[in-house]
PDB file of C-alpha atoms in Angstrom:
ATOM      1  CA  MET B   1     -22.083  -1.900  -6.549  1.00 92.00           C
ATOM      2  CA  LYS B   2     -23.523  -1.145  -9.888  1.00 93.00           C
ATOM      3  CA  LEU B   3     -24.891   2.056 -11.259  1.00 93.00           C
ATOM      4  CA  SER B   4     -28.359   1.817 -10.960  1.00 94.00           C
ATOM      5  CA  GLU B   5     -27.628   0.883  -6.800  1.00 95.00           C
ATOM      6  CA  ALA B   6     -25.768   4.023  -6.467  1.00 95.00           C
ATOM      7  CA  MET B   7     -28.337   5.721  -8.282  1.00 96.00           C
ATOM      8  CA  VAL B   8     -31.194   4.376  -6.487  1.00 96.00           C
ATOM      9  CA  ARG B   9     -29.383   4.847  -2.732  1.00 96.00           C
ATOM     10  CA  ALA B  10     -28.277   8.036  -3.582  1.00 96.00           C
ATOM     11  CA  ASP B  11     -32.387   8.647  -4.599  1.00 96.00           C
ATOM     12  CA  GLU B  12     -33.942   7.584  -1.355  1.00 95.00           C
ATOM     13  CA  LEU B  13     -31.699   9.458   0.789  1.00 94.00           C
ATOM     14  CA  ARG B  14     -32.280  13.069  -1.443  1.00 93.00           C
ATOM     15  CA  PRO B  15     -35.460  13.149  -3.654  1.00 91.00           C
ATOM     16  CA  ASN B  16     -34.480  14.591  -6.672  1.00 93.00           C
ATOM     17  CA  THR B  17     -35.717  15.725 -10.277  1.00 93.00           C
ATOM     18  CA  ALA B  18     -32.180  14.709 -12.061  1.00 94.00           C
ATOM     19  CA  GLY B  19     -32.070  12.308 -14.654  1.00 94.00           C
ATOM     20  CA  GLU B  20     -30.258   8.835 -14.335  1.00 94.00           C
ATOM     21  CA  GLU B  21     -28.359   9.515 -17.470  1.00 94.00           C
ATOM     22  CA  GLN B  22     -27.290  13.044 -15.274  1.00 95.00           C
ATOM     23  CA  LYS B  23     -26.533  10.985 -12.084  1.00 95.00           C
ATOM     24  CA  ALA B  24     -24.046   8.102 -14.231  1.00 94.00           C
ATOM     25  CA  ALA B  25     -22.401  10.709 -16.438  1.00 94.00           C
ATOM     26  CA  TRP B  26     -21.880  12.576 -12.481  1.00 95.00           C
ATOM     27  CA  LEU B  27     -20.630   8.650 -10.753  1.00 95.00           C
ATOM     28  CA  TRP B  28     -18.529   8.122 -14.551  1.00 94.00           C
ATOM     29  CA  ALA B  29     -16.541  11.366 -13.583  1.00 94.00           C
ATOM     30  CA  LEU B  30     -15.796   9.652 -10.615  1.00 95.00           C
ATOM     31  CA  GLU B  31     -15.146   6.361 -11.816  1.00 93.00           C
ATOM     32  CA  GLY B  32     -12.526   8.148 -13.569  1.00 92.00           C
ATOM     33  CA  GLN B  33     -10.984   9.758 -10.810  1.00 91.00           C
ATOM     34  CA  LEU B  34     -10.911   6.631  -9.013  1.00 90.00           C
ATOM     35  CA  SER B  35      -9.714   4.961 -11.259  1.00 89.00           C
ATOM     36  CA  GLU B  36      -6.351   7.032 -11.937  1.00 88.00           C
ATOM     37  CA  MET B  37      -6.360   6.378  -8.395  1.00 83.00           C
ATOM     38  CA  GLN B  38      -5.575   3.137  -9.023  1.00 82.00           C
ATOM     39  CA  GLY B  39      -3.545   3.273 -11.821  1.00 83.00           C
ATOM     40  CA  ARG B  40      -6.208   2.011 -14.262  1.00 85.00           C
ATOM     41  CA  SER B  41      -7.382   3.276 -17.050  1.00 87.00           C
ATOM     42  CA  LEU B  42     -11.299   3.990 -17.143  1.00 87.00           C
ATOM     43  CA  ARG B  43     -13.654   2.062 -19.142  1.00 86.00           C
ATOM     44  CA  PRO B  44     -16.299   3.004 -21.512  1.00 88.00           C
ATOM     45  CA  CYS B  45     -19.550   3.532 -19.748  1.00 85.00           C
ATOM     46  CA  ARG B  46     -22.060   1.672 -21.302  1.00 86.00           C
ATOM     47  CA  TRP B  47     -24.758   2.867 -19.076  1.00 84.00           C
ATOM     48  CA  PRO B  48     -27.872   2.198 -20.198  1.00 87.00           C
ATOM     49  CA  GLU B  49     -27.524  -0.469 -22.215  1.00 90.00           C
ATOM     50  CA  VAL B  50     -25.351  -2.630 -19.169  1.00 89.00           C
ATOM     51  CA  ASP B  51     -25.863  -1.897 -15.504  1.00 89.00           C
ATOM     52  CA  GLN B  52     -22.057  -1.695 -15.101  1.00 88.00           C
ATOM     53  CA  GLU B  53     -19.861  -2.587 -11.783  1.00 88.00           C
ATOM     54  CA  LEU B  54     -18.186  -0.004  -9.924  1.00 90.00           C
ATOM     55  CA  ASN B  55     -14.414  -0.187  -9.578  1.00 85.00           C
ATOM     56  CA  LEU B  56     -14.282   0.255  -5.988  1.00 85.00           C
ATOM     57  CA  GLY B  57     -16.020  -2.270  -3.827  1.00 85.00           C
ATOM     58  CA  PRO B  58     -16.950  -2.852   0.216  1.00 88.00           C
ATOM     59  CA  PRO B  59     -15.569  -1.203   2.406  1.00 87.00           C
ATOM     60  CA  HIS B  60     -15.587   2.073   0.146  1.00 91.00           C
ATOM     61  CA  GLU B  61     -18.572   1.847  -1.937  1.00 92.00           C
ATOM     62  CA  GLU B  62     -20.344   4.082  -0.084  1.00 95.00           C
ATOM     63  CA  LEU B  63     -18.212   6.186  -1.842  1.00 96.00           C
ATOM     64  CA  TYR B  64     -20.022   6.368  -4.859  1.00 96.00           C
ATOM     65  CA  VAL B  65     -23.683   7.239  -3.016  1.00 97.00           C
ATOM     66  CA  LEU B  66     -21.579   9.826  -0.817  1.00 97.00           C
ATOM     67  CA  TYR B  67     -21.079  11.520  -4.136  1.00 97.00           C
ATOM     68  CA  LEU B  68     -23.981  11.813  -5.436  1.00 97.00           C
ATOM     69  CA  ILE B  69     -25.407  13.130  -2.899  1.00 97.00           C
ATOM     70  CA  CYS B  70     -23.319  16.151  -3.018  1.00 97.00           C
ATOM     71  CA  LYS B  71     -23.723  16.615  -6.381  1.00 96.00           C
ATOM     72  CA  LEU B  72     -27.810  16.954  -6.187  1.00 96.00           C
ATOM     73  CA  ASP B  73     -27.193  19.233  -3.084  1.00 95.00           C
ATOM     74  CA  TYR B  74     -24.918  21.535  -4.584  1.00 95.00           C
ATOM     75  CA  TYR B  75     -27.199  21.758  -7.741  1.00 93.00           C
ATOM     76  CA  ASN B  76     -30.370  22.255  -6.021  1.00 93.00           C
ATOM     77  CA  GLN B  77     -28.555  24.832  -3.975  1.00 93.00           C
ATOM     78  CA  GLU B  78     -28.691  23.623  -0.819  1.00 93.00           C
ATOM     79  CA  MET B  79     -25.420  24.640   0.250  1.00 95.00           C
ATOM     80  CA  GLU B  80     -25.685  23.809   4.427  1.00 96.00           C
ATOM     81  CA  LEU B  81     -26.820  20.417   3.212  1.00 94.00           C
ATOM     82  CA  TYR B  82     -23.899  20.230   0.559  1.00 96.00           C
ATOM     83  CA  ALA B  83     -21.438  21.221   2.963  1.00 96.00           C
ATOM     84  CA  SER B  84     -21.741  18.855   6.038  1.00 96.00           C
ATOM     85  CA  ASP B  85     -22.534  16.253   2.904  1.00 96.00           C
ATOM     86  CA  SER B  86     -18.913  17.105   1.534  1.00 96.00           C
ATOM     87  CA  ALA B  87     -16.924  16.664   4.296  1.00 97.00           C
ATOM     88  CA  VAL B  88     -18.651  13.358   5.210  1.00 97.00           C
ATOM     89  CA  TYR B  89     -17.331  12.367   1.798  1.00 97.00           C
ATOM     90  CA  ASN B  90     -14.088  14.483   1.831  1.00 97.00           C
ATOM     91  CA  ALA B  91     -13.218  11.806   4.833  1.00 97.00           C
ATOM     92  CA  ALA B  92     -14.739   9.310   3.313  1.00 96.00           C
ATOM     93  CA  LEU B  93     -12.521   9.674  -0.088  1.00 95.00           C
ATOM     94  CA  ALA B  94      -9.706  10.599   2.195  1.00 95.00           C
ATOM     95  CA  GLU B  95      -9.922   7.073   3.851  1.00 94.00           C
ATOM     96  CA  ALA B  96     -10.451   5.223   0.549  1.00 91.00           C
ATOM     97  CA  GLN B  97      -7.281   6.758  -0.837  1.00 89.00           C
ATOM     98  CA  ALA B  98      -5.276   5.399   2.534  1.00 90.00           C
ATOM     99  CA  TRP B  99      -6.661   1.963   2.321  1.00 88.00           C
ATOM    100  CA  TRP B 100      -5.924   2.092  -1.430  1.00 82.00           C
ATOM    101  CA  ARG B 101      -1.628   3.510  -0.932  1.00 83.00           C
ATOM    102  CA  ARG B 102      -1.742   0.778   2.467  1.00 84.00           C
ATOM    103  CA  GLY B 103      -2.583  -2.237  -0.206  1.00 79.00           C
ATOM    104  CA  HIS B 104      -0.618  -1.062  -3.178  1.00 73.00           C
ATOM    105  CA  ARG B 105       2.703  -0.375  -1.697  1.00 69.00           C
ATOM    106  CA  PRO B 106       5.235  -0.894  -4.377  1.00 68.00           C
ATOM    107  CA  GLU B 107       7.434  -3.569  -2.783  1.00 70.00           C
ATOM    108  CA  ARG B 108      10.950  -1.775  -1.814  1.00 67.00           C
ATOM    109  CA  LYS B 109      14.276  -3.845  -2.748  1.00 69.00           C
ATOM    110  CA  ASP B 110      16.347  -2.211  -0.457  1.00 68.00           C
ATOM    111  CA  ARG B 111      15.744  -1.363   2.876  1.00 68.00           C
ATOM    112  CA  TRP B 112      18.353   1.630   4.480  1.00 65.00           C
ATOM    113  CA  LYS B 113      18.513   1.854   8.162  1.00 64.00           C
ATOM    114  CA  LEU B 114      20.565   4.732   9.718  1.00 61.00           C
TER     115      LEU B 114
END
């Protein structure tokens, strides 16, 4: 998913007045958190010159849209929507983190049996 795709999908779900630069900054902050989780260094954000591909792909790319929706709800003071959307986002984030850990475990050389 690209930055612009995430912004368009969030805009379809939550019409808003936030600018694209603000939404890109929010997404890139999340990208930094996810890069840290993955043990990668964060690339510089070159948006709007380059519509960059986001690191987390299918099946967890919806995380970016959920994050934007939460930010929009929060800054629009839609606290009931924010609370429910945050619960959905946090569950999706936990699933993405678990998926990442399962696929990127360090190889163990010694197998101890008790």
